[in-house]
Short mmCIF file of C-alpha atoms in Angstrom, two decimals:
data_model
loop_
_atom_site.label_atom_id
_atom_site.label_comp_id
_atom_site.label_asym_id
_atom_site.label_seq_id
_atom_site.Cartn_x
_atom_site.Cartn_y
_atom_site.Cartn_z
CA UNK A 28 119.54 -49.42 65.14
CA UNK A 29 123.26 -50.64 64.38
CA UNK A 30 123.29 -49.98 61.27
CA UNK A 31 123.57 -46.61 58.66
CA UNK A 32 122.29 -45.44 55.50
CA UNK A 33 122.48 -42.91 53.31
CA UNK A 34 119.39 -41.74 51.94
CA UNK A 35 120.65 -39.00 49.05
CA UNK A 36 122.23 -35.56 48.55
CA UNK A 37 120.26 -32.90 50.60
CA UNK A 38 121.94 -30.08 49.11
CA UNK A 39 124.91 -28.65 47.57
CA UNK A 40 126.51 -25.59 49.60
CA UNK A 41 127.50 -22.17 47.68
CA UNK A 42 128.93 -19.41 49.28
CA UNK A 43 128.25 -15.98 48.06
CA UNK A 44 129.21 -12.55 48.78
CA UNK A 45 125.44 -11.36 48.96
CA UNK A 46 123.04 -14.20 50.35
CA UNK A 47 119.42 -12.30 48.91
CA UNK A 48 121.04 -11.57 45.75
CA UNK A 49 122.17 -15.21 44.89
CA UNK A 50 118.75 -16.51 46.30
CA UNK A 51 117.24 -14.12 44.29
CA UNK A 52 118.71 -15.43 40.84
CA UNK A 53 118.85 -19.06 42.42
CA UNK A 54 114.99 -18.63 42.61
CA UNK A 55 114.37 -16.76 38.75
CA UNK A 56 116.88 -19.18 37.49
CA UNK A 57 116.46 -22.79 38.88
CA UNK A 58 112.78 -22.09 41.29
CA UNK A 59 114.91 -22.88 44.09
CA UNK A 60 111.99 -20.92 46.48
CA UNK A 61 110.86 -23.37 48.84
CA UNK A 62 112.31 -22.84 52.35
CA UNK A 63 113.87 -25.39 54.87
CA UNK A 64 115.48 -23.63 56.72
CA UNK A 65 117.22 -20.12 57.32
CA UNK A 66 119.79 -19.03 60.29
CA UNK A 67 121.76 -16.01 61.36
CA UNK A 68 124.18 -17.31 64.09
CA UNK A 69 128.15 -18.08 64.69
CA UNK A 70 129.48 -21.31 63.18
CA UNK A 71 131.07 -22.43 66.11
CA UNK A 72 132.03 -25.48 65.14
CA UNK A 73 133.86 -25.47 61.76
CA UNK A 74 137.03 -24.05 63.15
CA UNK A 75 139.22 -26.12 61.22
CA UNK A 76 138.26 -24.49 58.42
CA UNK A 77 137.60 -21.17 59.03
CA UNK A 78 141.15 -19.94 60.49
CA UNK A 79 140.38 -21.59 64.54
CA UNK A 80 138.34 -18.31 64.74
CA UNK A 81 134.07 -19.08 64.91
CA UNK A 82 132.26 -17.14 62.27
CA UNK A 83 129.23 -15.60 61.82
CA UNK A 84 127.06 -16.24 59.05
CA UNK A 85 123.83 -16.21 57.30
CA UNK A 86 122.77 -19.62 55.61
CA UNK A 87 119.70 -21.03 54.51
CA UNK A 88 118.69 -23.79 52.72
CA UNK A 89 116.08 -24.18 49.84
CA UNK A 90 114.55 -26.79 47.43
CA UNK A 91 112.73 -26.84 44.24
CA UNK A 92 109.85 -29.68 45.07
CA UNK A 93 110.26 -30.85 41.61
CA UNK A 94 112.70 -33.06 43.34
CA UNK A 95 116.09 -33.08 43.77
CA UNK A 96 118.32 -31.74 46.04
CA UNK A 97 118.71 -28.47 47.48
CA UNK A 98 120.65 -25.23 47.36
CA UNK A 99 122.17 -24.21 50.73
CA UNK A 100 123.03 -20.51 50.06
CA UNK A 101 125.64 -19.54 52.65
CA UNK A 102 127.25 -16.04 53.20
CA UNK A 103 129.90 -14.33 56.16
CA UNK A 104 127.46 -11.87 58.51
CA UNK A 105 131.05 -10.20 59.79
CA UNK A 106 133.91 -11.24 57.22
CA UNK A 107 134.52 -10.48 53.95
CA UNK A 108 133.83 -12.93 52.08
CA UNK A 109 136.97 -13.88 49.65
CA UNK A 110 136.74 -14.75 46.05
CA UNK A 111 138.83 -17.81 44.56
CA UNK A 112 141.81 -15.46 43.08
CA UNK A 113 142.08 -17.43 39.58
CA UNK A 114 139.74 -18.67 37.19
CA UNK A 115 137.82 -22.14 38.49
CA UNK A 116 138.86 -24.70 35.53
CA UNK A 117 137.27 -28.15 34.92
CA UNK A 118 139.28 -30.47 36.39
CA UNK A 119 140.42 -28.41 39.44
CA UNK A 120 139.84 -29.94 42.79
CA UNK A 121 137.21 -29.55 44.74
CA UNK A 122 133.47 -29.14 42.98
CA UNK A 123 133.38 -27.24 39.98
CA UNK A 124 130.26 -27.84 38.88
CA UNK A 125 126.43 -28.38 40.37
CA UNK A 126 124.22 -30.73 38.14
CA UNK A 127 120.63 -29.63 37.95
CA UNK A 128 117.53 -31.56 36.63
CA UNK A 129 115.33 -30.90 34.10
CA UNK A 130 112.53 -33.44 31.86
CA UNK A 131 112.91 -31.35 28.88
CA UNK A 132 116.28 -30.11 28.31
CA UNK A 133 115.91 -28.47 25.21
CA UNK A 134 113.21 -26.28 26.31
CA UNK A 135 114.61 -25.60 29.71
CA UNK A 136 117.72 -24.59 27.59
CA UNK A 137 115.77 -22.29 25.86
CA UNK A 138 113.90 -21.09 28.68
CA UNK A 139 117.11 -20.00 30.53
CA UNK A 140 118.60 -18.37 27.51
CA UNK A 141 116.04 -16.17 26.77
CA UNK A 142 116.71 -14.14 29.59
CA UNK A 143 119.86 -14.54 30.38
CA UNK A 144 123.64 -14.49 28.36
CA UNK A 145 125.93 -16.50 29.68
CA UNK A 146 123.94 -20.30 28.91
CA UNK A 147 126.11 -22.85 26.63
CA UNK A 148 124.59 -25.11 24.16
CA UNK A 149 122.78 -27.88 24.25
CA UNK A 150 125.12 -31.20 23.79
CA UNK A 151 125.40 -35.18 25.19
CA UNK A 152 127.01 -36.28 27.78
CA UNK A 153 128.95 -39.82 27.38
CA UNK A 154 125.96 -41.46 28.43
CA UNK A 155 123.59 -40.24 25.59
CA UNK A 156 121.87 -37.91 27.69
CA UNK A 157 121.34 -33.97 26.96
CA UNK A 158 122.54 -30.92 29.07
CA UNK A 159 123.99 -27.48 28.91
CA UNK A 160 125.68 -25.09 31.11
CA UNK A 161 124.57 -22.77 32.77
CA UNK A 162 127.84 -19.25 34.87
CA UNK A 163 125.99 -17.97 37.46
CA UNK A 164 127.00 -14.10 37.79
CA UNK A 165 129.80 -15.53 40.38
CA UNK A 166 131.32 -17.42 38.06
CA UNK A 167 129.70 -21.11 39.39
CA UNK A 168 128.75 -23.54 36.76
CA UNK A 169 125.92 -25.44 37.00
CA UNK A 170 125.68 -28.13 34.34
CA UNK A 171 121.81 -28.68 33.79
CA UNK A 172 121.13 -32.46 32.55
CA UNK A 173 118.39 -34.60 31.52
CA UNK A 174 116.29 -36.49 34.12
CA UNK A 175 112.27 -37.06 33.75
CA UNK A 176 111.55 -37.57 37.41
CA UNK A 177 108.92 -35.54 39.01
CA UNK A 178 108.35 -35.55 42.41
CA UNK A 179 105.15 -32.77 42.96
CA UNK A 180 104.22 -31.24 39.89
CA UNK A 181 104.87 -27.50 39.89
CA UNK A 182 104.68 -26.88 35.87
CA UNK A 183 108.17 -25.67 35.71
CA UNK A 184 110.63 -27.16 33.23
CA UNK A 185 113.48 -27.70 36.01
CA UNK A 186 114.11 -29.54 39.19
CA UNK A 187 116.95 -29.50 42.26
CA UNK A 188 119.91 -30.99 42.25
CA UNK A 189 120.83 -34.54 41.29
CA UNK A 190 124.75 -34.62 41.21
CA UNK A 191 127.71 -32.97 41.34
CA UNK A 192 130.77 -32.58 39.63
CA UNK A 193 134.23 -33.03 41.59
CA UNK A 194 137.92 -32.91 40.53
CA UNK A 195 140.23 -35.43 42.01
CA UNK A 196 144.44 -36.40 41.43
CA UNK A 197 143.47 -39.59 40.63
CA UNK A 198 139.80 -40.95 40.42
CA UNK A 199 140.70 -44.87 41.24
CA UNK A 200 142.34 -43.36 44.85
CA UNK A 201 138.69 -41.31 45.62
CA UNK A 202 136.24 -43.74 43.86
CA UNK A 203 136.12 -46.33 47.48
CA UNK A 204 135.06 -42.54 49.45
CA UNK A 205 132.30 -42.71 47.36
CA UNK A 206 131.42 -46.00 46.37
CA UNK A 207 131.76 -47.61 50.10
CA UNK A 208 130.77 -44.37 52.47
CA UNK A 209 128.22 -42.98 50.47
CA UNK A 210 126.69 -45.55 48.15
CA UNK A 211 127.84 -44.69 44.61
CA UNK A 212 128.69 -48.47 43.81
CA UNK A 213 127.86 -48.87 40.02
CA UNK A 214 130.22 -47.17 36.74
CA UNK A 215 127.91 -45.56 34.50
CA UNK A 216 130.43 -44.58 32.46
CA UNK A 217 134.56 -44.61 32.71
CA UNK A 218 135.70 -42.42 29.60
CA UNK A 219 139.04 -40.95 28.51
CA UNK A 220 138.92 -37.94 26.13
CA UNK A 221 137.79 -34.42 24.82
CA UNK A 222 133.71 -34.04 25.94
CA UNK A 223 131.56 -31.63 23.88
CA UNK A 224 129.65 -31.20 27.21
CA UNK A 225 132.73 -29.71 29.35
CA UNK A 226 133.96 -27.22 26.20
CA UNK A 227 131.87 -24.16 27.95
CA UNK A 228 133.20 -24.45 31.34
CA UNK A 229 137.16 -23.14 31.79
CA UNK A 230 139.81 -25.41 30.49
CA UNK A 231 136.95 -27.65 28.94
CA UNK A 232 138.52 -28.28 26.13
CA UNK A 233 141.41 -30.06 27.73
CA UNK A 234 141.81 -33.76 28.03
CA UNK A 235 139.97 -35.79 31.19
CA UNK A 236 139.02 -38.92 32.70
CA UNK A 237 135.60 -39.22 33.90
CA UNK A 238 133.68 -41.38 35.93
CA UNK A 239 130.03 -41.29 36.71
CA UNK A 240 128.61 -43.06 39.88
CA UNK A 241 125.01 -44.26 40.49
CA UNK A 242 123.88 -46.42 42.75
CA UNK A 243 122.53 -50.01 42.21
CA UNK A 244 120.17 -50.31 45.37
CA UNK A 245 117.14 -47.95 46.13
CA UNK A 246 118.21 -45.77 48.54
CA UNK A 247 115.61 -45.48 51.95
CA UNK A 248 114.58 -42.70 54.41
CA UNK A 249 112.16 -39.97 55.00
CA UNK A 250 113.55 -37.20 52.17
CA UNK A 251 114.05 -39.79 49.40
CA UNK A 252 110.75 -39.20 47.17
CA UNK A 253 111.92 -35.60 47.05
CA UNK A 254 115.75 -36.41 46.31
CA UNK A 255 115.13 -39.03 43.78
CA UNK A 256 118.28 -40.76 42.44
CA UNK A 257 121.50 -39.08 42.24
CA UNK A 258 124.83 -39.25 40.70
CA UNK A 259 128.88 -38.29 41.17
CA UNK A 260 130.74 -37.95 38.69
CA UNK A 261 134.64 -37.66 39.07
CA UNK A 262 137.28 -35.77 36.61
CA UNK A 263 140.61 -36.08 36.48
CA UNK A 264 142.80 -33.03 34.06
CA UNK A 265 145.09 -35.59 32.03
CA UNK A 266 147.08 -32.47 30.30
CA UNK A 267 147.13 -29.89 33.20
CA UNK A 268 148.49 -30.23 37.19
CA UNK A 269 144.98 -28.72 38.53
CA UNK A 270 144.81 -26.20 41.24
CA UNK A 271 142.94 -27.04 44.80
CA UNK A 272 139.73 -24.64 45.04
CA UNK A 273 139.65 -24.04 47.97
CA UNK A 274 143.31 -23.17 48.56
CA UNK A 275 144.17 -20.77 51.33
CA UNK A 276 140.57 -19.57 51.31
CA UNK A 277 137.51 -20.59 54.54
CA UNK A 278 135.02 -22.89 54.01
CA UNK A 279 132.22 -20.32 53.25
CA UNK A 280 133.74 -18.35 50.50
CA UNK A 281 132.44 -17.95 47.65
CA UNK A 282 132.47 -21.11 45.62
CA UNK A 283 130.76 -24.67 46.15
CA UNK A 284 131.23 -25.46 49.52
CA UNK A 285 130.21 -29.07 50.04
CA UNK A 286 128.00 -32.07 48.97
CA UNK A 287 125.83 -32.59 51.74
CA UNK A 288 124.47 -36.77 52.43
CA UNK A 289 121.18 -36.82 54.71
CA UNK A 290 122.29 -40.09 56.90
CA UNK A 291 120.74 -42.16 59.45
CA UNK A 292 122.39 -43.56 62.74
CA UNK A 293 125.44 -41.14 62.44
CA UNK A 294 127.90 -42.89 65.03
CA UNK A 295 127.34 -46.51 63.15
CA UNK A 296 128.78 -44.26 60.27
CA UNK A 297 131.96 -42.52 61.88
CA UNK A 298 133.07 -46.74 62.67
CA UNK A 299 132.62 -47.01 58.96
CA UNK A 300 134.35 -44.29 57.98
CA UNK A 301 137.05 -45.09 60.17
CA UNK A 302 137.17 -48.73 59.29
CA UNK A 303 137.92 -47.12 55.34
CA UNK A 304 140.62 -44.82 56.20
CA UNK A 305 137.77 -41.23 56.31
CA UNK A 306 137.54 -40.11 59.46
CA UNK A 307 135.54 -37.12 60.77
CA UNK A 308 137.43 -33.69 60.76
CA UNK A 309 134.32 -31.90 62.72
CA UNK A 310 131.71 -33.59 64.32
CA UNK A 311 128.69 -31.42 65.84
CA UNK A 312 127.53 -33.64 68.47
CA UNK A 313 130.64 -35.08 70.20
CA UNK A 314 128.62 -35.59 73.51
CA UNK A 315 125.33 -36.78 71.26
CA UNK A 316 123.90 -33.77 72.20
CA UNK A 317 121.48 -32.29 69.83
CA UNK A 318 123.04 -29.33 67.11
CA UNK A 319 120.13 -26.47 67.41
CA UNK A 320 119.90 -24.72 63.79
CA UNK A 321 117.09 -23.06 64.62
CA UNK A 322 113.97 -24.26 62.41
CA UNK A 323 115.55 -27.31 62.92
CA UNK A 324 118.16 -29.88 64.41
CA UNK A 325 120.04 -32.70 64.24
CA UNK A 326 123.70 -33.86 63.87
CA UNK A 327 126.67 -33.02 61.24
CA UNK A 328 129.90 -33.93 60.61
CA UNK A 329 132.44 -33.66 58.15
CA UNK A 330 134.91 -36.17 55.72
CA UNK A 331 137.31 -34.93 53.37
CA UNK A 332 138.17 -37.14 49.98
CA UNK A 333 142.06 -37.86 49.00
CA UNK A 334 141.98 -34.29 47.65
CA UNK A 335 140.14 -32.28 50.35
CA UNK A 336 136.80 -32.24 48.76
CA UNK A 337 134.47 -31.46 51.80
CA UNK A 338 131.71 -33.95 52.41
CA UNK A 339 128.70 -33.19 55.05
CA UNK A 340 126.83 -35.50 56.68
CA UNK A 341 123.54 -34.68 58.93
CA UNK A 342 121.21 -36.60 60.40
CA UNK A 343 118.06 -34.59 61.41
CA UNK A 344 116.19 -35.13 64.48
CA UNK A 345 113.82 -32.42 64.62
CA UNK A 346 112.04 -30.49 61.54
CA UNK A 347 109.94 -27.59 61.85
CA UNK A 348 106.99 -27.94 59.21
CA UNK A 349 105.06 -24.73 59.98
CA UNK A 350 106.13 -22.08 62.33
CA UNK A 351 102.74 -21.10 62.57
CA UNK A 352 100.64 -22.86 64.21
CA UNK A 353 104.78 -24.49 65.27
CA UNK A 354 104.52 -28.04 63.80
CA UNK A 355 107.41 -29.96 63.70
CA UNK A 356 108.88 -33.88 63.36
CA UNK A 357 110.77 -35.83 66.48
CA UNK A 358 112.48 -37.37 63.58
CA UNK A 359 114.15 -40.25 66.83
CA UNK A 360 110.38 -41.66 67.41
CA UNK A 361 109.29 -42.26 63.84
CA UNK A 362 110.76 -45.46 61.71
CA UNK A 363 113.71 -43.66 60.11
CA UNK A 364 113.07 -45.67 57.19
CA UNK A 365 109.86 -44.81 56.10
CA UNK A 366 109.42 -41.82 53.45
CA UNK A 367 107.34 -39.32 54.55
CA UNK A 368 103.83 -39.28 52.84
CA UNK A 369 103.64 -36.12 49.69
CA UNK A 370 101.06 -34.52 52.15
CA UNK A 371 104.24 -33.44 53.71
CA UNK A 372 106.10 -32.12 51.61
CA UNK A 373 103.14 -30.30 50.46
CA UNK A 374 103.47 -28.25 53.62
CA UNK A 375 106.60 -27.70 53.57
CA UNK A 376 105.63 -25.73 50.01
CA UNK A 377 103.84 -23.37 51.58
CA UNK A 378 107.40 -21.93 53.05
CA UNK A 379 107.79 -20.58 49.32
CA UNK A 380 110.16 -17.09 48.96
CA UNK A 381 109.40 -14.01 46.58
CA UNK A 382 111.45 -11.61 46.73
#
């Protein structure tokens, strides 16, 4: 194979202070209960942004099989974690905001508010479409909006994750990241002005630009009848210099860490990103050695947009299904394009958490 692809977003990374207590509420909250994976080792290779020291930490990643995207819930086994030390704002750079599915908005809405207080109201988005907001007790927003795409029907009003929300300097400089690494080649909408859908986040009553990216081809792979389609959507603060996120704080804190992209044929992709000016800042596999994450492995790397915005990339090769009896997926010896069958995915249900 010569060539890449991109198949979706696999998940969107929060760090937390207390990894059972966000999964817990993650799981109440958004049915985010389905393990993929969980590990308890020493991130060895992020040193670039974790102070040149490696770090222990405790991560694991879940999915609602709904569809969407998943969480990866991601927490310091040895360091304190730290807190961003002012108040996240729309706008800011980095990822202020996780989008969530659901394929009845208003009753999801109230759902969620009915046991718990901090839930904004119901509104459109410059598109037409409903959503609301939901402040996690850490102070992440996660902007629920309306998509009717089920992938296995679990009777629940919400799905994963189907987008995220970044903040950029100046969305024309970060739109070819997106639109030429990753896929997001179609405006859905390019507005200027005060949204009714930002005012419950921080500073949402400013003045922004926003851009929302789809993407005009159907995407390939083994995970895409669980991601579905996706979007980006970019903000720029037109009244307000915003503040970087992630400034003088680890990748790992608390926060939204990354968008993770589940890729095929990783090295055709680092020429690519090369070729556009994005080159990797860590790369997993620099021999093309396999990256062991326990229940699993594969190969991940790293880009950063104009602003700093962390972007994964993996490419699995192995996938443990059940750990007992151990069934797993050489995912090298299958056709990379091919979606796995719902059968599988069905399996990979019975890895649901209660707490």
């Amino acid at each position: 194979m010569e060539d890449f692809f991109v198949s979706g977003i696999q998940q969107v990374g929060v760090g937390c202070v207390d990894i059972q207590a966000s999964w817990r509420w993650y799981i109440d909250m958004f049915q985010m209960d389905v393990r993929i994976l969980e590990d308890d080792t020493v991130a060895e290779r992020m040193l670039p942004y974790t102070g040149g020291k490696a770090q222990r930490r405790h991560a694991c990643i879940a999915v609602n099989l709904q569809g969407g995207g998943g969480f990866e819930i991601w927490q310091y086994s040895e360091r304190k974690p730290q807190p961003c030390d002012f108040r996240v704002q729309v706008g800011d750079l980095g990822i202020f905001a996780a989008r969530i599915k659901s394929r009845d908005v208003e009753a999801f809405h109230k759902e969620l508010a009915a046991k718990y207080d901090k839930v904004g109201p119901v509104a459109k988005m410059p598109d037409g479409r409903k959503s609301f907001v939901v402040e996690d007790p850490w102070s992440n927003y996660f902007q629920v909006v309306e998509d009717s795409y089920v992938f296995i029907e679990q009777k629940r009003l919400g799905g994963g994750i189907v987008g995220a929300t970044t903040g950029c300097t100046d969305i024309d400089r970060t739109i070819p990241l997106y639109r030429d690494v990753l896929g997001y080649d179609k405006v859905l909408y390019d507005e200027t002005g005060v949204f009714e859908d930002l005012k419950y986040m921080a500073g949402g009553e400013g003045r922004f630009r926003r851009v929302l990216l789809g993407s005009s081809k159907r995407r390939k792979g083994a995970f895409v009848p669980l991601f579905g389609e996706s979007n980006i959507e970019l903000v720029q603060a037109l009244d307000r210099v915003p503040r970087k996120i992630y400034e003088g704080r680890y990748w790992g804190d608390p926060g939204f860490i990354q968008i993770c992209f589940d890729v095929t044929n990783m090295r055709a992709l680092e020429k690519h990103c090369n070729a556009l000016g994005f080159p990797f800042t860590v790369d997993s596999c620099k021999g093309d050695e396999h990256f062991d994450m326990g229940e699993a492995s594969g190969h991940f790397t790293y880009v950063e947009d104009p602003d700093g915005t962390l972007i994964e990339l993996v490419e699995a090769h192995k996938l443990t299904i059940l750990k007992r009896p151990h069934l797993y997926i050489n995912m090298l010896t299958r056709n990379r394009e091919k979606a796995f069958p719902k059968m599988f995915f069905r399996l990979m249900g019975m890895n649901k958490v209660k707490f």
